[in-house]
PDB file of C-alpha atoms in Angstrom:
ATOM      1  CA  MET K   1      27.934 -95.921 -11.646  1.00 51.00           C
ATOM      2  CA  ASN K   2      24.782 -96.638  -9.657  1.00 56.00           C
ATOM      3  CA  ASN K   3      24.028 -93.001  -8.661  1.00 68.00           C
ATOM      4  CA  LYS K   4      24.811 -93.657  -5.007  1.00 73.00           C
ATOM      5  CA  ALA K   5      26.497 -90.380  -4.146  1.00 75.00           C
ATOM      6  CA  GLU K   6      24.868 -88.450  -1.320  1.00 77.00           C
ATOM      7  CA  LEU K   7      25.765 -85.143  -2.941  1.00 77.00           C
ATOM      8  CA  VAL K   8      26.633 -84.370  -6.550  1.00 80.00           C
ATOM      9  CA  ARG K   9      28.665 -81.327  -7.496  1.00 81.00           C
ATOM     10  CA  ASN K  10      28.836 -80.014 -11.063  1.00 83.00           C
ATOM     11  CA  ASP K  11      32.357 -79.181 -12.241  1.00 82.00           C
ATOM     12  CA  SER K  12      31.611 -79.115 -15.974  1.00 84.00           C
ATOM     13  CA  ALA K  13      30.429 -76.431 -18.382  1.00 86.00           C
ATOM     14  CA  GLY K  14      29.134 -79.306 -20.526  1.00 88.00           C
ATOM     15  CA  ILE K  15      26.822 -80.437 -17.737  1.00 88.00           C
ATOM     16  CA  GLN K  16      25.489 -76.893 -17.433  1.00 89.00           C
ATOM     17  CA  LEU K  17      24.815 -76.786 -21.166  1.00 90.00           C
ATOM     18  CA  ALA K  18      23.143 -80.219 -21.026  1.00 91.00           C
ATOM     19  CA  GLY K  19      20.932 -78.944 -18.195  1.00 91.00           C
ATOM     20  CA  LYS K  20      19.831 -76.005 -20.341  1.00 92.00           C
ATOM     21  CA  ILE K  21      19.122 -78.299 -23.329  1.00 94.00           C
ATOM     22  CA  LEU K  22      17.069 -80.659 -21.136  1.00 94.00           C
ATOM     23  CA  GLY K  23      15.188 -77.863 -19.372  1.00 93.00           C
ATOM     24  CA  THR K  24      16.828 -78.437 -15.993  1.00 91.00           C
ATOM     25  CA  PRO K  25      19.134 -75.450 -15.508  1.00 87.00           C
ATOM     26  CA  ILE K  26      22.167 -76.068 -13.369  1.00 88.00           C
ATOM     27  CA  LYS K  27      23.072 -72.692 -11.941  1.00 80.00           C
ATOM     28  CA  GLU K  28      26.518 -73.171 -10.539  1.00 83.00           C
ATOM     29  CA  ARG K  29      29.682 -74.859 -11.641  1.00 83.00           C
ATOM     30  CA  MET K  30      32.076 -75.618  -8.793  1.00 84.00           C
ATOM     31  CA  THR K  31      35.546 -76.878  -9.663  1.00 84.00           C
ATOM     32  CA  TRP K  32      38.377 -77.658  -7.264  1.00 86.00           C
ATOM     33  CA  ALA K  33      40.231 -74.681  -8.683  1.00 81.00           C
ATOM     34  CA  ASP K  34      37.260 -72.573  -7.503  1.00 82.00           C
ATOM     35  CA  PHE K  35      36.618 -73.980  -4.052  1.00 89.00           C
ATOM     36  CA  GLY K  36      39.726 -75.921  -2.911  1.00 94.00           C
ATOM     37  CA  TRP K  37      41.237 -73.031  -1.075  1.00 95.00           C
ATOM     38  CA  ASP K  38      37.883 -72.107   0.538  1.00 96.00           C
ATOM     39  CA  LEU K  39      37.508 -75.726   1.727  1.00 97.00           C
ATOM     40  CA  ALA K  40      41.001 -75.601   3.267  1.00 98.00           C
ATOM     41  CA  ALA K  41      40.141 -72.345   5.057  1.00 98.00           C
ATOM     42  CA  TYR K  42      36.901 -73.843   6.354  1.00 98.00           C
ATOM     43  CA  CYS K  43      38.647 -77.044   7.543  1.00 98.00           C
ATOM     44  CA  GLU K  44      41.323 -74.989   9.345  1.00 98.00           C
ATOM     45  CA  LYS K  45      38.669 -72.839  11.059  1.00 98.00           C
ATOM     46  CA  GLU K  46      36.537 -75.819  12.067  1.00 98.00           C
ATOM     47  CA  GLY K  47      39.454 -78.079  12.980  1.00 98.00           C
ATOM     48  CA  LEU K  48      38.529 -80.702  10.375  1.00 98.00           C
ATOM     49  CA  SER K  49      41.247 -83.041   9.141  1.00 98.00           C
ATOM     50  CA  MET K  50      41.859 -84.163   5.548  1.00 98.00           C
ATOM     51  CA  TYR K  51      43.651 -86.989   3.751  1.00 98.00           C
ATOM     52  CA  PHE K  52      44.799 -86.584   0.127  1.00 98.00           C
ATOM     53  CA  LEU K  53      44.780 -89.735  -2.045  1.00 98.00           C
ATOM     54  CA  GLY K  54      45.669 -89.619  -5.714  1.00 98.00           C
ATOM     55  CA  ASN K  55      47.743 -88.171  -8.497  1.00 96.00           C
ATOM     56  CA  GLU K  56      51.457 -88.767  -9.111  1.00 96.00           C
ATOM     57  CA  GLU K  57      53.902 -89.357  -6.290  1.00 96.00           C
ATOM     58  CA  GLY K  58      54.850 -86.107  -4.608  1.00 97.00           C
ATOM     59  CA  ILE K  59      51.874 -84.055  -5.921  1.00 98.00           C
ATOM     60  CA  PRO K  60      49.557 -84.608  -2.911  1.00 98.00           C
ATOM     61  CA  GLU K  61      52.465 -83.670  -0.616  1.00 98.00           C
ATOM     62  CA  LYS K  62      53.053 -80.449  -2.612  1.00 98.00           C
ATOM     63  CA  ALA K  63      49.364 -79.614  -2.364  1.00 97.00           C
ATOM     64  CA  LYS K  64      49.468 -80.192   1.402  1.00 98.00           C
ATOM     65  CA  LYS K  65      52.558 -77.991   1.768  1.00 98.00           C
ATOM     66  CA  ARG K  66      51.146 -75.189  -0.295  1.00 97.00           C
ATOM     67  CA  LEU K  67      47.801 -75.188   1.544  1.00 97.00           C
ATOM     68  CA  GLN K  68      49.542 -75.243   4.933  1.00 98.00           C
ATOM     69  CA  GLU K  69      51.704 -72.291   3.938  1.00 98.00           C
ATOM     70  CA  LYS K  70      48.482 -70.225   3.708  1.00 97.00           C
ATOM     71  CA  TYR K  71      46.561 -72.123   6.441  1.00 98.00           C
ATOM     72  CA  PRO K  72      49.199 -73.173   8.954  1.00 98.00           C
ATOM     73  CA  ASP K  73      46.688 -74.867  11.325  1.00 98.00           C
ATOM     74  CA  LEU K  74      45.157 -76.951   8.509  1.00 98.00           C
ATOM     75  CA  LYS K  75      45.313 -80.657   9.411  1.00 98.00           C
ATOM     76  CA  VAL K  76      46.230 -82.789   6.441  1.00 98.00           C
ATOM     77  CA  VAL K  77      46.902 -85.977   8.306  1.00 98.00           C
ATOM     78  CA  GLY K  78      48.112 -88.026   5.395  1.00 98.00           C
ATOM     79  CA  THR K  79      48.828 -88.242   1.688  1.00 98.00           C
ATOM     80  CA  HIS K  80      49.375 -91.033  -0.803  1.00 98.00           C
ATOM     81  CA  HIS K  81      49.827 -91.104  -4.568  1.00 98.00           C
ATOM     82  CA  GLY K  82      47.205 -92.757  -6.726  1.00 97.00           C
ATOM     83  CA  PHE K  83      49.416 -95.244  -8.583  1.00 96.00           C
ATOM     84  CA  PHE K  84      48.808 -98.374  -6.551  1.00 97.00           C
ATOM     85  CA  LYS K  85      46.894-101.580  -7.114  1.00 96.00           C
ATOM     86  CA  LYS K  86      43.261-100.748  -6.412  1.00 97.00           C
ATOM     87  CA  GLU K  87      42.535-104.210  -4.998  1.00 95.00           C
ATOM     88  CA  GLY K  88      44.351-106.753  -2.898  1.00 97.00           C
ATOM     89  CA  GLU K  89      47.052-106.310  -0.291  1.00 97.00           C
ATOM     90  CA  GLU K  90      48.361-102.873  -1.362  1.00 97.00           C
ATOM     91  CA  ASN K  91      44.838-101.411  -1.495  1.00 98.00           C
ATOM     92  CA  GLU K  92      44.021-102.857   1.940  1.00 98.00           C
ATOM     93  CA  ARG K  93      47.254-101.390   3.419  1.00 98.00           C
ATOM     94  CA  ILE K  94      46.301 -97.886   2.186  1.00 98.00           C
ATOM     95  CA  ILE K  95      42.768 -98.240   3.561  1.00 98.00           C
ATOM     96  CA  GLN K  96      44.244 -99.311   6.926  1.00 98.00           C
ATOM     97  CA  GLU K  97      46.510 -96.267   6.945  1.00 98.00           C
ATOM     98  CA  ILE K  98      43.596 -93.933   6.157  1.00 98.00           C
ATOM     99  CA  ASN K  99      41.512 -95.534   8.923  1.00 98.00           C
ATOM    100  CA  GLN K 100      44.333 -95.277  11.462  1.00 98.00           C
ATOM    101  CA  LEU K 101      44.751 -91.530  10.682  1.00 98.00           C
ATOM    102  CA  ASN K 102      40.966 -91.123  10.885  1.00 97.00           C
ATOM    103  CA  PRO K 103      40.488 -88.039   8.659  1.00 98.00           C
ATOM    104  CA  ASP K 104      37.247 -86.136   8.659  1.00 98.00           C
ATOM    105  CA  ILE K 105      37.493 -85.730   4.846  1.00 98.00           C
ATOM    106  CA  LEU K 106      39.089 -88.043   2.352  1.00 98.00           C
ATOM    107  CA  ILE K 107      39.775 -86.538  -1.109  1.00 98.00           C
ATOM    108  CA  VAL K 108      40.303 -89.144  -3.823  1.00 98.00           C
ATOM    109  CA  GLY K 109      41.857 -87.830  -7.024  1.00 96.00           C
ATOM    110  CA  PHE K 110      42.326 -90.673  -9.481  1.00 95.00           C
ATOM    111  CA  GLY K 111      40.326 -89.151 -12.335  1.00 89.00           C
ATOM    112  CA  MET K 112      36.957 -90.227 -13.548  1.00 86.00           C
ATOM    113  CA  PRO K 113      35.628 -92.941 -13.488  1.00 90.00           C
ATOM    114  CA  LEU K 114      38.424 -94.736 -11.566  1.00 95.00           C
ATOM    115  CA  GLN K 115      37.964 -92.614  -8.410  1.00 96.00           C
ATOM    116  CA  GLU K 116      34.192 -93.262  -8.380  1.00 94.00           C
ATOM    117  CA  LYS K 117      34.692 -96.988  -8.809  1.00 96.00           C
ATOM    118  CA  TRP K 118      37.316 -97.070  -6.049  1.00 98.00           C
ATOM    119  CA  ILE K 119      35.072 -95.207  -3.682  1.00 97.00           C
ATOM    120  CA  ARG K 120      32.105 -97.455  -4.479  1.00 96.00           C
ATOM    121  CA  ASP K 121      34.204-100.579  -3.932  1.00 97.00           C
ATOM    122  CA  ASN K 122      35.849 -99.408  -0.718  1.00 98.00           C
ATOM    123  CA  ARG K 123      33.357 -97.060   0.976  1.00 96.00           C
ATOM    124  CA  ASN K 124      32.236 -99.637   3.511  1.00 96.00           C
ATOM    125  CA  LYS K 125      35.843-100.301   4.617  1.00 97.00           C
ATOM    126  CA  LEU K 126      36.690 -96.646   5.195  1.00 98.00           C
ATOM    127  CA  ASN K 127      36.156 -94.934   8.571  1.00 95.00           C
ATOM    128  CA  VAL K 128      35.895 -91.376   7.296  1.00 96.00           C
ATOM    129  CA  GLY K 129      33.115 -88.869   7.572  1.00 93.00           C
ATOM    130  CA  ILE K 130      33.151 -87.457   4.022  1.00 96.00           C
ATOM    131  CA  ILE K 131      34.666 -88.794   0.797  1.00 97.00           C
ATOM    132  CA  MET K 132      35.046 -86.344  -2.079  1.00 96.00           C
ATOM    133  CA  THR K 133      36.133 -86.972  -5.618  1.00 95.00           C
ATOM    134  CA  GLY K 134      39.026 -84.745  -6.601  1.00 94.00           C
ATOM    135  CA  GLY K 135      39.933 -85.508 -10.201  1.00 91.00           C
ATOM    136  CA  ASN K 136      42.985 -83.422 -10.910  1.00 91.00           C
ATOM    137  CA  CYS K 137      42.579 -81.259  -7.817  1.00 94.00           C
ATOM    138  CA  PHE K 138      45.982 -81.919  -6.303  1.00 96.00           C
ATOM    139  CA  ASN K 139      47.749 -80.473  -9.357  1.00 95.00           C
ATOM    140  CA  PHE K 140      45.736 -77.251  -9.028  1.00 93.00           C
ATOM    141  CA  LEU K 141      46.255 -77.085  -5.283  1.00 96.00           C
ATOM    142  CA  ALA K 142      49.961 -77.879  -5.623  1.00 96.00           C
ATOM    143  CA  GLY K 143      50.383 -75.151  -8.276  1.00 94.00           C
ATOM    144  CA  THR K 144      51.781 -77.631 -10.791  1.00 94.00           C
ATOM    145  CA  GLU K 145      48.963 -77.022 -13.273  1.00 91.00           C
ATOM    146  CA  SER K 146      47.548 -73.674 -14.257  1.00 88.00           C
ATOM    147  CA  ARG K 147      43.931 -72.794 -14.786  1.00 87.00           C
ATOM    148  CA  ALA K 148      42.589 -71.593 -18.121  1.00 90.00           C
ATOM    149  CA  PRO K 149      42.458 -67.829 -18.581  1.00 93.00           C
ATOM    150  CA  ARG K 150      39.416 -66.352 -16.843  1.00 90.00           C
ATOM    151  CA  TRP K 151      37.607 -65.576 -20.109  1.00 94.00           C
ATOM    152  CA  MET K 152      37.865 -69.234 -21.150  1.00 93.00           C
ATOM    153  CA  HIS K 153      36.499 -70.775 -17.939  1.00 83.00           C
ATOM    154  CA  GLU K 154      33.750 -68.148 -17.727  1.00 86.00           C
ATOM    155  CA  ASN K 155      32.656 -69.060 -21.237  1.00 89.00           C
ATOM    156  CA  GLY K 156      32.760 -72.823 -20.906  1.00 86.00           C
ATOM    157  CA  LEU K 157      36.053 -73.258 -22.791  1.00 91.00           C
ATOM    158  CA  GLU K 158      38.285 -74.614 -20.063  1.00 89.00           C
ATOM    159  CA  TRP K 159      38.054 -77.982 -21.815  1.00 89.00           C
ATOM    160  CA  LEU K 160      39.692 -76.439 -24.897  1.00 93.00           C
ATOM    161  CA  TYR K 161      42.509 -74.994 -22.818  1.00 93.00           C
ATOM    162  CA  ARG K 162      43.183 -78.394 -21.241  1.00 90.00           C
ATOM    163  CA  PHE K 163      42.984 -80.122 -24.630  1.00 93.00           C
ATOM    164  CA  LEU K 164      45.474 -77.681 -26.205  1.00 94.00           C
ATOM    165  CA  LYS K 165      47.874 -78.249 -23.285  1.00 92.00           C
ATOM    166  CA  GLU K 166      47.594 -82.056 -23.353  1.00 90.00           C
ATOM    167  CA  PRO K 167      46.089 -83.173 -26.680  1.00 95.00           C
ATOM    168  CA  VAL K 168      47.128 -86.799 -26.435  1.00 95.00           C
ATOM    169  CA  ARG K 169      45.902 -87.348 -22.866  1.00 89.00           C
ATOM    170  CA  MET K 170      42.680 -85.396 -23.379  1.00 90.00           C
ATOM    171  CA  PHE K 171      41.831 -86.655 -26.890  1.00 93.00           C
ATOM    172  CA  ASP K 172      39.413 -89.429 -25.841  1.00 93.00           C
ATOM    173  CA  ARG K 173      37.724 -87.287 -23.205  1.00 89.00           C
ATOM    174  CA  TYR K 174      37.056 -84.232 -25.340  1.00 92.00           C
ATOM    175  CA  ILE K 175      37.143 -85.233 -29.004  1.00 94.00           C
ATOM    176  CA  ILE K 176      35.359 -88.559 -28.586  1.00 94.00           C
ATOM    177  CA  GLY K 177      33.631 -88.183 -25.205  1.00 92.00           C
ATOM    178  CA  ASN K 178      32.055 -84.752 -25.673  1.00 92.00           C
ATOM    179  CA  PRO K 179      30.217 -85.567 -28.896  1.00 94.00           C
ATOM    180  CA  LEU K 180      29.027 -88.884 -27.447  1.00 95.00           C
ATOM    181  CA  PHE K 181      27.788 -87.106 -24.318  1.00 93.00           C
ATOM    182  CA  PHE K 182      25.814 -84.533 -26.355  1.00 94.00           C
ATOM    183  CA  MET K 183      24.411 -87.264 -28.620  1.00 95.00           C
ATOM    184  CA  ARG K 184      22.991 -88.849 -25.474  1.00 96.00           C
ATOM    185  CA  VAL K 185      21.658 -85.510 -24.258  1.00 94.00           C
ATOM    186  CA  PHE K 186      19.837 -84.875 -27.546  1.00 94.00           C
ATOM    187  CA  LYS K 187      18.562 -88.454 -27.643  1.00 95.00           C
ATOM    188  CA  GLN K 188      17.080 -87.939 -24.171  1.00 94.00           C
ATOM    189  CA  LYS K 189      15.628 -84.574 -25.157  1.00 92.00           C
ATOM    190  CA  PHE K 190      13.938 -85.772 -28.345  1.00 93.00           C
ATOM    191  CA  PHE K 191      13.270 -89.475 -27.687  1.00 92.00           C
ATOM    192  CA  GLY K 192      12.979 -89.645 -23.914  1.00 84.00           C
TER     193      GLY K 192
END
């Protein structure tokens, strides 16, 4: 993906484990379920505006409503679902809307790697200060998806919880993707 992000945040227990294996410990894991509410509180306090882009229709609006119930002065200046054509006229119309609303922070929640590709392809067209990847953040913020029990996410098993809840959707990511990821980690460790 070109490694062009200005800041990288770890939201994966697997990345932490890979860091240990490779001798580069990654101390902190920061998921949207962990920091989304804190970010909203900070934005309200500092007067920063946000735009939510992604997920199914209605979910970003529910996230906005739920956050504003707790932080009534939070400025979420716009929302749009993530099921639109990522190029062409429809894409340009959404970029124009974002630019007209001029948010300080744009959160893009299409899931990986689609959100990273969209940001890469459209970054130069967007007039926003900060763009953050959100993955499934709007479901957590909207309250439509629950977090794994504390003992599971503290022990790196949140992936198992998500897989058990949605085995078909998560099969490729966890049953195929995780072993491939760790094969690459061990290849790097032992063969450079």
